[in-house]
Amino acid sequence: MDTLLVARAHGGTQHAVSHRSRATGTDMTFSVFVPPQANDGTPCPVVWYLSGLTCTHANVTEKGEYRRACAELGLIFVAPDTSPRGPGVPDDEAYDFGQGAGFYVDATEAPFSTHYRMYSYIVDELPDAVASAFPVDLARQSITGHSMGGHGALTIALRNPDRFRSVSAFAPIVAPSQVSWGEKALGGYLGKDRATWRRHDAVALIEDGARLPELLVDQGAADSFLKKELRPELLQAACAAAGIPLTLRMQQGYDHSYYFVSTFMEDHLRWHAERLLA
C-alpha cells in the first residue's frame, strides 16, 4: 500500500492510499478517515461510501463534509474510486461509461471483463485491504453512496444483507434496467441478456425477493436527472410492495451536486451511527 495523503482533521486522520488490486488488475486508490476514538488502535465501525459518475475517491473526500460528524460519532469513513483506471484500461468517450463509470458490476463483456470487476473489488477485496492497515470493526459495517454510487450501495447491500447494519443513498439510480444510464452501462458490461442485469438493479432485486430491514434515501427535488435517470418512485413502489420500510425525503431546491450531498451527509451518518453503535 502506498500512502498518498496523511492529514490531521477533527482530532482524527485523513488518509489516501493506493494499492495493487487483484480484482481489477490495476492500481486502485481509496481514502480513509480514522476518527480520534481509533487513534490508539481501537477498532471502530465503518461506513463505506460509493461515489457517482465521473468521480474518484477525491470528490467526497474534499467536498463531503463528513469528518466532523465521523470524529464525534467514532466512525471510520472509506471512499474508493469508481472504476479501474490507467492507459491499458478500456475507456469510452462519453462520461457515463468506461473509466469513472464502473457501475459496481463485474463485467462479462470484452474488452471490459479483464479490469472492470468493481463488484468483486468492493465486496471481496477492499474490506480486507482496509482492515490490513486500519482499525476497522468489520462486524459493524454500513454502506451509502451517491447517484451511481447509490445504485452500488443499494445493490451490494441487497445482495449481501447480513453484512451491513444499515443502508442509505443520496439520489441513487434505483432501476438502471429502466433508464438510459443503466441500459448503456449494463448492456456494455454485461451483454444483451437483460435477465443478467437484475442482480445489479435495486428495484429488480427487491421484486425478485431481496430484502433489507429499512432504507434511507435523500433526493433533491431540483435534480436535473430526477425524472429521466433516478426515478425514486420506482424504489418507493417496490419497497411498499415488499414491506421494506423506506424513508424517502424529497429535498426542495436541492440539485445533484455535492452541495446537496454535503448538506445531508451528517443526517445519514447519525442515522448509520444509531444502528452501528446500538
PDB file of C-alpha atoms in Angstrom:
ATOM      1  CA  MET A   1       0.000   0.000   0.000  1.00  0.00           C
ATOM      2  CA  ASP A   2       1.376   3.416  -0.979  1.00  0.00           C
ATOM      3  CA  THR A   3       0.487   6.428   1.150  1.00  0.00           C
ATOM      4  CA  LEU A   4      -0.694   9.410  -0.892  1.00  0.00           C
ATOM      5  CA  LEU A   5      -2.010  11.603   1.935  1.00  0.00           C
ATOM      6  CA  VAL A   6      -1.964  11.797   5.717  1.00  0.00           C
ATOM      7  CA  ALA A   7      -3.618  14.873   7.233  1.00  0.00           C
ATOM      8  CA  ARG A   8      -4.883  15.701  10.717  1.00  0.00           C
ATOM      9  CA  ALA A   9      -8.581  16.619  10.870  1.00  0.00           C
ATOM     10  CA  HIS A  10     -11.016  16.975  13.797  1.00  0.00           C
ATOM     11  CA  GLY A  11      -8.669  15.041  16.066  1.00  0.00           C
ATOM     12  CA  GLY A  12      -8.528  12.115  13.664  1.00  0.00           C
ATOM     13  CA  THR A  13      -6.576  11.441  10.496  1.00  0.00           C
ATOM     14  CA  GLN A  14      -7.488  11.605   6.825  1.00  0.00           C
ATOM     15  CA  HIS A  15      -5.630   9.109   4.648  1.00  0.00           C
ATOM     16  CA  ALA A  16      -5.487   8.400   0.937  1.00  0.00           C
ATOM     17  CA  VAL A  17      -3.710   5.279  -0.247  1.00  0.00           C
ATOM     18  CA  SER A  18      -3.054   3.354  -3.436  1.00  0.00           C
ATOM     19  CA  HIS A  19      -2.680  -0.400  -3.777  1.00  0.00           C
ATOM     20  CA  ARG A  20      -2.474  -3.038  -6.479  1.00  0.00           C
ATOM     21  CA  SER A  21      -5.848  -4.723  -6.905  1.00  0.00           C
ATOM     22  CA  ARG A  22      -6.102  -8.384  -7.755  1.00  0.00           C
ATOM     23  CA  ALA A  23      -9.755  -7.884  -8.774  1.00  0.00           C
ATOM     24  CA  THR A  24      -9.149  -5.141 -11.350  1.00  0.00           C
ATOM     25  CA  GLY A  25      -5.520  -5.839 -12.200  1.00  0.00           C
ATOM     26  CA  THR A  26      -4.769  -2.137 -11.755  1.00  0.00           C
ATOM     27  CA  ASP A  27      -3.688   0.267  -9.060  1.00  0.00           C
ATOM     28  CA  MET A  28      -6.705   1.458  -7.078  1.00  0.00           C
ATOM     29  CA  THR A  29      -6.976   4.446  -4.762  1.00  0.00           C
ATOM     30  CA  PHE A  30      -9.223   4.946  -1.757  1.00  0.00           C
ATOM     31  CA  SER A  31      -9.475   7.384   1.148  1.00  0.00           C
ATOM     32  CA  VAL A  32      -9.988   6.549   4.818  1.00  0.00           C
ATOM     33  CA  PHE A  33     -10.875   8.887   7.670  1.00  0.00           C
ATOM     34  CA  VAL A  34      -9.900   7.454  11.047  1.00  0.00           C
ATOM     35  CA  PRO A  35     -11.659   9.190  13.969  1.00  0.00           C
ATOM     36  CA  PRO A  36      -9.913  10.089  17.238  1.00  0.00           C
ATOM     37  CA  GLN A  37     -11.577   7.139  19.006  1.00  0.00           C
ATOM     38  CA  ALA A  38      -9.305   4.872  16.925  1.00  0.00           C
ATOM     39  CA  ASN A  39      -6.085   6.790  17.488  1.00  0.00           C
ATOM     40  CA  ASP A  40      -4.930   4.121  19.937  1.00  0.00           C
ATOM     41  CA  GLY A  41      -5.858   1.309  17.548  1.00  0.00           C
ATOM     42  CA  THR A  42      -9.316   0.643  18.996  1.00  0.00           C
ATOM     43  CA  PRO A  43     -11.474  -0.853  16.211  1.00  0.00           C
ATOM     44  CA  CYS A  44     -14.319   1.397  15.079  1.00  0.00           C
ATOM     45  CA  PRO A  45     -17.371   0.780  12.887  1.00  0.00           C
ATOM     46  CA  VAL A  46     -17.017   1.623   9.215  1.00  0.00           C
ATOM     47  CA  VAL A  47     -19.208   3.457   6.705  1.00  0.00           C
ATOM     48  CA  TRP A  48     -18.456   2.665   3.058  1.00  0.00           C
ATOM     49  CA  TYR A  49     -19.231   5.492   0.642  1.00  0.00           C
ATOM     50  CA  LEU A  50     -19.563   4.781  -3.096  1.00  0.00           C
ATOM     51  CA  SER A  51     -19.238   7.738  -5.458  1.00  0.00           C
ATOM     52  CA  GLY A  52     -21.058   8.554  -8.690  1.00  0.00           C
ATOM     53  CA  LEU A  53     -20.323   9.014 -12.371  1.00  0.00           C
ATOM     54  CA  THR A  54     -17.054  10.811 -13.252  1.00  0.00           C
ATOM     55  CA  CYS A  55     -15.941  10.817  -9.608  1.00  0.00           C
ATOM     56  CA  THR A  56     -12.866   9.455  -7.890  1.00  0.00           C
ATOM     57  CA  HIS A  57     -12.263   8.949  -4.178  1.00  0.00           C
ATOM     58  CA  ALA A  58     -11.367  12.644  -4.016  1.00  0.00           C
ATOM     59  CA  ASN A  59     -14.807  14.137  -4.645  1.00  0.00           C
ATOM     60  CA  VAL A  60     -16.379  13.138  -1.346  1.00  0.00           C
ATOM     61  CA  THR A  61     -13.044  13.394   0.459  1.00  0.00           C
ATOM     62  CA  GLU A  62     -12.767  17.056  -0.462  1.00  0.00           C
ATOM     63  CA  LYS A  63     -16.451  18.059  -0.630  1.00  0.00           C
ATOM     64  CA  GLY A  64     -18.428  15.613   1.501  1.00  0.00           C
ATOM     65  CA  GLU A  65     -18.089  17.377   4.869  1.00  0.00           C
ATOM     66  CA  TYR A  66     -18.204  14.106   6.807  1.00  0.00           C
ATOM     67  CA  ARG A  67     -15.149  14.383   9.056  1.00  0.00           C
ATOM     68  CA  ARG A  68     -16.592  16.410  11.920  1.00  0.00           C
ATOM     69  CA  ALA A  69     -19.560  14.052  12.338  1.00  0.00           C
ATOM     70  CA  CYS A  70     -17.396  10.942  11.972  1.00  0.00           C
ATOM     71  CA  ALA A  71     -14.990  12.300  14.587  1.00  0.00           C
ATOM     72  CA  GLU A  72     -17.839  12.910  17.006  1.00  0.00           C
ATOM     73  CA  LEU A  73     -19.547   9.577  16.379  1.00  0.00           C
ATOM     74  CA  GLY A  74     -16.446   7.394  16.141  1.00  0.00           C
ATOM     75  CA  LEU A  75     -16.974   6.225  12.558  1.00  0.00           C
ATOM     76  CA  ILE A  76     -14.340   5.232  10.024  1.00  0.00           C
ATOM     77  CA  PHE A  77     -15.300   6.522   6.569  1.00  0.00           C
ATOM     78  CA  VAL A  78     -13.952   4.776   3.459  1.00  0.00           C
ATOM     79  CA  ALA A  79     -14.340   6.111  -0.087  1.00  0.00           C
ATOM     80  CA  PRO A  80     -12.996   4.037  -3.018  1.00  0.00           C
ATOM     81  CA  ASP A  81     -12.644   5.024  -6.666  1.00  0.00           C
ATOM     82  CA  THR A  82     -15.482   4.380  -9.126  1.00  0.00           C
ATOM     83  CA  SER A  83     -13.621   2.259 -11.688  1.00  0.00           C
ATOM     84  CA  PRO A  84     -10.252   0.875 -12.706  1.00  0.00           C
ATOM     85  CA  ARG A  85      -8.044   3.422 -14.427  1.00  0.00           C
ATOM     86  CA  GLY A  86      -4.882   3.565 -16.477  1.00  0.00           C
ATOM     87  CA  PRO A  87      -3.581   3.552 -20.047  1.00  0.00           C
ATOM     88  CA  GLY A  88      -4.322  -0.144 -20.525  1.00  0.00           C
ATOM     89  CA  VAL A  89      -7.888   0.060 -19.202  1.00  0.00           C
ATOM     90  CA  PRO A  90     -10.667   0.241 -21.838  1.00  0.00           C
ATOM     91  CA  ASP A  91     -12.489   3.553 -21.883  1.00  0.00           C
ATOM     92  CA  ASP A  92     -15.252   5.396 -23.705  1.00  0.00           C
ATOM     93  CA  GLU A  93     -15.508   8.969 -24.943  1.00  0.00           C
ATOM     94  CA  ALA A  94     -18.754   9.502 -23.020  1.00  0.00           C
ATOM     95  CA  TYR A  95     -18.741  10.370 -19.325  1.00  0.00           C
ATOM     96  CA  ASP A  96     -21.268   7.672 -18.410  1.00  0.00           C
ATOM     97  CA  PHE A  97     -19.322   4.589 -19.492  1.00  0.00           C
ATOM     98  CA  GLY A  98     -15.780   3.321 -19.069  1.00  0.00           C
ATOM     99  CA  GLN A  99     -13.252   4.921 -16.726  1.00  0.00           C
ATOM    100  CA  GLY A 100     -15.060   6.781 -13.956  1.00  0.00           C
ATOM    101  CA  ALA A 101     -18.236   4.782 -14.576  1.00  0.00           C
ATOM    102  CA  GLY A 102     -17.723   1.240 -13.343  1.00  0.00           C
ATOM    103  CA  PHE A 103     -21.318   0.859 -12.061  1.00  0.00           C
ATOM    104  CA  TYR A 104     -20.087  -1.546  -9.349  1.00  0.00           C
ATOM    105  CA  VAL A 105     -20.543  -4.632 -11.544  1.00  0.00           C
ATOM    106  CA  ASP A 106     -18.226  -7.440 -12.655  1.00  0.00           C
ATOM    107  CA  ALA A 107     -18.161  -7.034 -16.428  1.00  0.00           C
ATOM    108  CA  THR A 108     -18.538 -10.142 -18.565  1.00  0.00           C
ATOM    109  CA  GLU A 109     -18.206  -8.497 -21.985  1.00  0.00           C
ATOM    110  CA  ALA A 110     -14.888  -7.933 -23.765  1.00  0.00           C
ATOM    111  CA  PRO A 111     -12.838  -5.800 -23.546  1.00  0.00           C
ATOM    112  CA  PHE A 112     -14.176  -4.697 -20.148  1.00  0.00           C
ATOM    113  CA  SER A 113     -14.225  -8.074 -18.409  1.00  0.00           C
ATOM    114  CA  THR A 114     -10.477  -8.053 -17.723  1.00  0.00           C
ATOM    115  CA  HIS A 115     -10.410  -4.960 -15.493  1.00  0.00           C
ATOM    116  CA  TYR A 116     -13.975  -3.851 -14.731  1.00  0.00           C
ATOM    117  CA  ARG A 117     -14.599  -6.029 -11.680  1.00  0.00           C
ATOM    118  CA  MET A 118     -15.827  -3.383  -9.274  1.00  0.00           C
ATOM    119  CA  TYR A 119     -18.368  -5.597  -7.513  1.00  0.00           C
ATOM    120  CA  SER A 120     -15.653  -8.071  -6.517  1.00  0.00           C
ATOM    121  CA  TYR A 121     -13.341  -5.225  -5.606  1.00  0.00           C
ATOM    122  CA  ILE A 122     -15.832  -3.531  -3.268  1.00  0.00           C
ATOM    123  CA  VAL A 123     -17.355  -6.676  -1.761  1.00  0.00           C
ATOM    124  CA  ASP A 124     -14.410  -9.060  -1.511  1.00  0.00           C
ATOM    125  CA  GLU A 125     -11.107  -7.211  -1.777  1.00  0.00           C
ATOM    126  CA  LEU A 126     -11.484  -3.710  -0.360  1.00  0.00           C
ATOM    127  CA  PRO A 127     -12.641  -4.718   3.159  1.00  0.00           C
ATOM    128  CA  ASP A 128      -9.591  -6.938   3.580  1.00  0.00           C
ATOM    129  CA  ALA A 129      -7.274  -4.254   2.218  1.00  0.00           C
ATOM    130  CA  VAL A 130      -8.677  -1.632   4.588  1.00  0.00           C
ATOM    131  CA  ALA A 131      -8.628  -3.994   7.577  1.00  0.00           C
ATOM    132  CA  SER A 132      -4.981  -4.823   6.916  1.00  0.00           C
ATOM    133  CA  ALA A 133      -3.951  -1.216   7.539  1.00  0.00           C
ATOM    134  CA  PHE A 134      -6.707   0.488   9.571  1.00  0.00           C
ATOM    135  CA  PRO A 135      -8.578  -0.404  12.797  1.00  0.00           C
ATOM    136  CA  VAL A 136     -11.975  -1.191  11.260  1.00  0.00           C
ATOM    137  CA  ASP A 137     -14.531  -3.342  13.048  1.00  0.00           C
ATOM    138  CA  LEU A 138     -15.911  -5.408  10.164  1.00  0.00           C
ATOM    139  CA  ALA A 139     -18.651  -6.741  12.430  1.00  0.00           C
ATOM    140  CA  ARG A 140     -20.167  -3.248  12.276  1.00  0.00           C
ATOM    141  CA  GLN A 141     -20.481  -2.018   8.689  1.00  0.00           C
ATOM    142  CA  SER A 142     -22.841   0.361   6.902  1.00  0.00           C
ATOM    143  CA  ILE A 143     -22.939   1.499   3.291  1.00  0.00           C
ATOM    144  CA  THR A 144     -24.105   4.577   1.414  1.00  0.00           C
ATOM    145  CA  GLY A 145     -23.434   6.288  -1.883  1.00  0.00           C
ATOM    146  CA  HIS A 146     -24.390   8.985  -4.358  1.00  0.00           C
ATOM    147  CA  SER A 147     -26.039   8.555  -7.772  1.00  0.00           C
ATOM    148  CA  MET A 148     -24.241   5.644  -9.484  1.00  0.00           C
ATOM    149  CA  GLY A 149     -22.731   5.007  -6.041  1.00  0.00           C
ATOM    150  CA  GLY A 150     -26.208   4.986  -4.532  1.00  0.00           C
ATOM    151  CA  HIS A 151     -27.067   2.288  -7.048  1.00  0.00           C
ATOM    152  CA  GLY A 152     -23.949   0.413  -5.919  1.00  0.00           C
ATOM    153  CA  ALA A 153     -24.761   0.779  -2.232  1.00  0.00           C
ATOM    154  CA  LEU A 154     -28.328  -0.470  -2.673  1.00  0.00           C
ATOM    155  CA  THR A 155     -27.491  -3.429  -4.905  1.00  0.00           C
ATOM    156  CA  ILE A 156     -24.470  -4.541  -2.883  1.00  0.00           C
ATOM    157  CA  ALA A 157     -26.485  -4.354   0.349  1.00  0.00           C
ATOM    158  CA  LEU A 158     -29.428  -6.209  -1.162  1.00  0.00           C
ATOM    159  CA  ARG A 159     -27.095  -8.974  -2.351  1.00  0.00           C
ATOM    160  CA  ASN A 160     -25.236  -9.103   0.988  1.00  0.00           C
ATOM    161  CA  PRO A 161     -27.978  -8.391   3.547  1.00  0.00           C
ATOM    162  CA  ASP A 162     -26.150  -9.930   6.512  1.00  0.00           C
ATOM    163  CA  ARG A 163     -23.089  -7.734   6.100  1.00  0.00           C
ATOM    164  CA  PHE A 164     -24.473  -4.239   6.642  1.00  0.00           C
ATOM    165  CA  ARG A 165     -26.330  -2.923   9.660  1.00  0.00           C
ATOM    166  CA  SER A 166     -27.744  -0.015   7.669  1.00  0.00           C
ATOM    167  CA  VAL A 167     -28.038   1.253   4.100  1.00  0.00           C
ATOM    168  CA  SER A 168     -28.706   4.706   2.715  1.00  0.00           C
ATOM    169  CA  ALA A 169     -28.278   6.636  -0.517  1.00  0.00           C
ATOM    170  CA  PHE A 170     -28.163  10.112  -1.987  1.00  0.00           C
ATOM    171  CA  ALA A 171     -30.045  10.454  -5.303  1.00  0.00           C
ATOM    172  CA  PRO A 172     -29.466   6.819  -6.307  1.00  0.00           C
ATOM    173  CA  ILE A 173     -30.050   5.239  -9.699  1.00  0.00           C
ATOM    174  CA  VAL A 174     -32.644   2.801  -8.349  1.00  0.00           C
ATOM    175  CA  ALA A 175     -33.669   0.942 -11.516  1.00  0.00           C
ATOM    176  CA  PRO A 176     -30.787   1.009 -14.021  1.00  0.00           C
ATOM    177  CA  SER A 177     -32.556  -1.522 -16.242  1.00  0.00           C
ATOM    178  CA  GLN A 178     -35.244   1.090 -16.885  1.00  0.00           C
ATOM    179  CA  VAL A 179     -33.164   4.232 -17.537  1.00  0.00           C
ATOM    180  CA  SER A 180     -30.691   5.236 -20.232  1.00  0.00           C
ATOM    181  CA  TRP A 181     -27.622   5.476 -17.958  1.00  0.00           C
ATOM    182  CA  GLY A 182     -28.165   1.943 -16.748  1.00  0.00           C
ATOM    183  CA  GLU A 183     -29.176   0.425 -20.066  1.00  0.00           C
ATOM    184  CA  LYS A 184     -25.962   1.699 -21.644  1.00  0.00           C
ATOM    185  CA  ALA A 185     -23.737   0.569 -18.772  1.00  0.00           C
ATOM    186  CA  LEU A 186     -25.334  -2.797 -18.027  1.00  0.00           C
ATOM    187  CA  GLY A 187     -25.607  -3.637 -21.710  1.00  0.00           C
ATOM    188  CA  GLY A 188     -21.990  -2.689 -22.331  1.00  0.00           C
ATOM    189  CA  TYR A 189     -20.594  -4.510 -19.301  1.00  0.00           C
ATOM    190  CA  LEU A 190     -22.944  -7.496 -19.028  1.00  0.00           C
ATOM    191  CA  GLY A 191     -24.294  -8.063 -22.537  1.00  0.00           C
ATOM    192  CA  LYS A 192     -27.725  -8.053 -24.149  1.00  0.00           C
ATOM    193  CA  ASP A 193     -29.445 -10.595 -21.891  1.00  0.00           C
ATOM    194  CA  ARG A 194     -31.442  -8.293 -19.638  1.00  0.00           C
ATOM    195  CA  ALA A 195     -32.108 -11.131 -17.202  1.00  0.00           C
ATOM    196  CA  THR A 196     -28.463 -10.918 -16.128  1.00  0.00           C
ATOM    197  CA  TRP A 197     -28.922  -7.233 -15.308  1.00  0.00           C
ATOM    198  CA  ARG A 198     -31.382  -7.908 -12.497  1.00  0.00           C
ATOM    199  CA  ARG A 199     -28.660  -8.739  -9.969  1.00  0.00           C
ATOM    200  CA  HIS A 200     -27.399  -5.172 -10.433  1.00  0.00           C
ATOM    201  CA  ASP A 201     -30.755  -3.378 -10.235  1.00  0.00           C
ATOM    202  CA  ALA A 202     -32.150  -2.491  -6.805  1.00  0.00           C
ATOM    203  CA  VAL A 203     -35.800  -2.475  -7.871  1.00  0.00           C
ATOM    204  CA  ALA A 204     -35.403  -5.795  -9.700  1.00  0.00           C
ATOM    205  CA  LEU A 205     -33.601  -7.362  -6.732  1.00  0.00           C
ATOM    206  CA  ILE A 206     -36.454  -6.377  -4.439  1.00  0.00           C
ATOM    207  CA  GLU A 207     -39.002  -7.693  -6.943  1.00  0.00           C
ATOM    208  CA  ASP A 208     -37.041 -10.953  -7.025  1.00  0.00           C
ATOM    209  CA  GLY A 209     -37.127 -11.359  -3.246  1.00  0.00           C
ATOM    210  CA  ALA A 210     -34.120  -9.490  -1.818  1.00  0.00           C
ATOM    211  CA  ARG A 211     -34.891  -7.734   1.448  1.00  0.00           C
ATOM    212  CA  LEU A 212     -33.403  -5.173   3.840  1.00  0.00           C
ATOM    213  CA  PRO A 213     -34.697  -4.067   7.248  1.00  0.00           C
ATOM    214  CA  GLU A 214     -35.024  -0.417   6.160  1.00  0.00           C
ATOM    215  CA  LEU A 215     -33.654   2.228   3.805  1.00  0.00           C
ATOM    216  CA  LEU A 216     -32.940   5.962   3.971  1.00  0.00           C
ATOM    217  CA  VAL A 217     -32.839   7.918   0.706  1.00  0.00           C
ATOM    218  CA  ASP A 218     -32.454  11.649   0.164  1.00  0.00           C
ATOM    219  CA  GLN A 219     -33.297  13.080  -3.245  1.00  0.00           C
ATOM    220  CA  GLY A 220     -33.023  16.663  -4.461  1.00  0.00           C
ATOM    221  CA  ALA A 221     -36.342  17.817  -5.895  1.00  0.00           C
ATOM    222  CA  ALA A 222     -34.478  20.178  -8.256  1.00  0.00           C
ATOM    223  CA  ASP A 223     -32.174  17.427  -9.522  1.00  0.00           C
ATOM    224  CA  SER A 224     -31.966  17.641 -13.316  1.00  0.00           C
ATOM    225  CA  PHE A 225     -31.618  13.843 -13.535  1.00  0.00           C
ATOM    226  CA  LEU A 226     -34.620  13.103 -11.320  1.00  0.00           C
ATOM    227  CA  LYS A 227     -37.300  12.188 -13.853  1.00  0.00           C
ATOM    228  CA  LYS A 228     -35.187  10.516 -16.543  1.00  0.00           C
ATOM    229  CA  GLU A 229     -32.408   8.652 -14.718  1.00  0.00           C
ATOM    230  CA  LEU A 230     -33.121   8.390 -10.978  1.00  0.00           C
ATOM    231  CA  ARG A 231     -36.860   7.701 -10.664  1.00  0.00           C
ATOM    232  CA  PRO A 232     -37.142   7.189  -6.888  1.00  0.00           C
ATOM    233  CA  GLU A 233     -40.845   6.466  -7.258  1.00  0.00           C
ATOM    234  CA  LEU A 234     -39.889   3.039  -8.642  1.00  0.00           C
ATOM    235  CA  LEU A 235     -37.961   2.221  -5.462  1.00  0.00           C
ATOM    236  CA  GLN A 236     -40.819   3.555  -3.372  1.00  0.00           C
ATOM    237  CA  ALA A 237     -43.289   1.261  -5.123  1.00  0.00           C
ATOM    238  CA  ALA A 238     -41.008  -1.772  -4.872  1.00  0.00           C
ATOM    239  CA  CYS A 239     -40.366  -1.222  -1.166  1.00  0.00           C
ATOM    240  CA  ALA A 240     -44.074  -0.736  -0.483  1.00  0.00           C
ATOM    241  CA  ALA A 241     -44.930  -3.990  -2.254  1.00  0.00           C
ATOM    242  CA  ALA A 242     -42.173  -5.859  -0.390  1.00  0.00           C
ATOM    243  CA  GLY A 243     -42.875  -4.345   3.022  1.00  0.00           C
ATOM    244  CA  ILE A 244     -39.446  -2.693   3.277  1.00  0.00           C
ATOM    245  CA  PRO A 245     -39.614   0.491   5.383  1.00  0.00           C
ATOM    246  CA  LEU A 246     -38.279   3.294   3.160  1.00  0.00           C
ATOM    247  CA  THR A 247     -37.691   6.855   4.312  1.00  0.00           C
ATOM    248  CA  LEU A 248     -37.612   8.843   1.058  1.00  0.00           C
ATOM    249  CA  ARG A 249     -37.012  12.538   1.656  1.00  0.00           C
ATOM    250  CA  MET A 250     -37.564  14.852  -1.301  1.00  0.00           C
ATOM    251  CA  GLN A 251     -35.414  17.888  -0.533  1.00  0.00           C
ATOM    252  CA  GLN A 252     -36.874  21.003  -2.110  1.00  0.00           C
ATOM    253  CA  GLY A 253     -34.485  23.231  -4.059  1.00  0.00           C
ATOM    254  CA  TYR A 254     -31.543  20.801  -3.985  1.00  0.00           C
ATOM    255  CA  ASP A 255     -29.796  19.527  -7.110  1.00  0.00           C
ATOM    256  CA  HIS A 256     -27.494  16.558  -7.822  1.00  0.00           C
ATOM    257  CA  SER A 257     -24.243  18.142  -6.663  1.00  0.00           C
ATOM    258  CA  TYR A 258     -22.074  17.845  -3.571  1.00  0.00           C
ATOM    259  CA  TYR A 259     -23.788  20.948  -2.238  1.00  0.00           C
ATOM    260  CA  PHE A 260     -26.758  18.591  -1.839  1.00  0.00           C
ATOM    261  CA  VAL A 261     -24.747  15.596  -0.600  1.00  0.00           C
ATOM    262  CA  SER A 262     -22.777  17.584   1.969  1.00  0.00           C
ATOM    263  CA  THR A 263     -25.957  19.186   3.335  1.00  0.00           C
ATOM    264  CA  PHE A 264     -27.468  15.855   4.342  1.00  0.00           C
ATOM    265  CA  MET A 265     -24.285  13.870   4.989  1.00  0.00           C
ATOM    266  CA  GLU A 266     -24.430  14.400   8.754  1.00  0.00           C
ATOM    267  CA  ASP A 267     -28.051  13.206   8.867  1.00  0.00           C
ATOM    268  CA  HIS A 268     -27.028   9.984   7.165  1.00  0.00           C
ATOM    269  CA  LEU A 269     -24.006   9.441   9.385  1.00  0.00           C
ATOM    270  CA  ARG A 270     -26.067   9.933  12.538  1.00  0.00           C
ATOM    271  CA  TRP A 271     -28.677   7.528  11.170  1.00  0.00           C
ATOM    272  CA  HIS A 272     -25.988   4.937  10.496  1.00  0.00           C
ATOM    273  CA  ALA A 273     -24.360   5.523  13.877  1.00  0.00           C
ATOM    274  CA  GLU A 274     -27.625   4.757  15.684  1.00  0.00           C
ATOM    275  CA  ARG A 275     -27.586   1.318  14.080  1.00  0.00           C
ATOM    276  CA  LEU A 276     -23.849   0.696  14.215  1.00  0.00           C
ATOM    277  CA  LEU A 277     -23.452   1.660  17.850  1.00  0.00           C
ATOM    278  CA  ALA A 278     -26.634   0.037  19.181  1.00  0.00           C
TER     279      ALA A 278
END
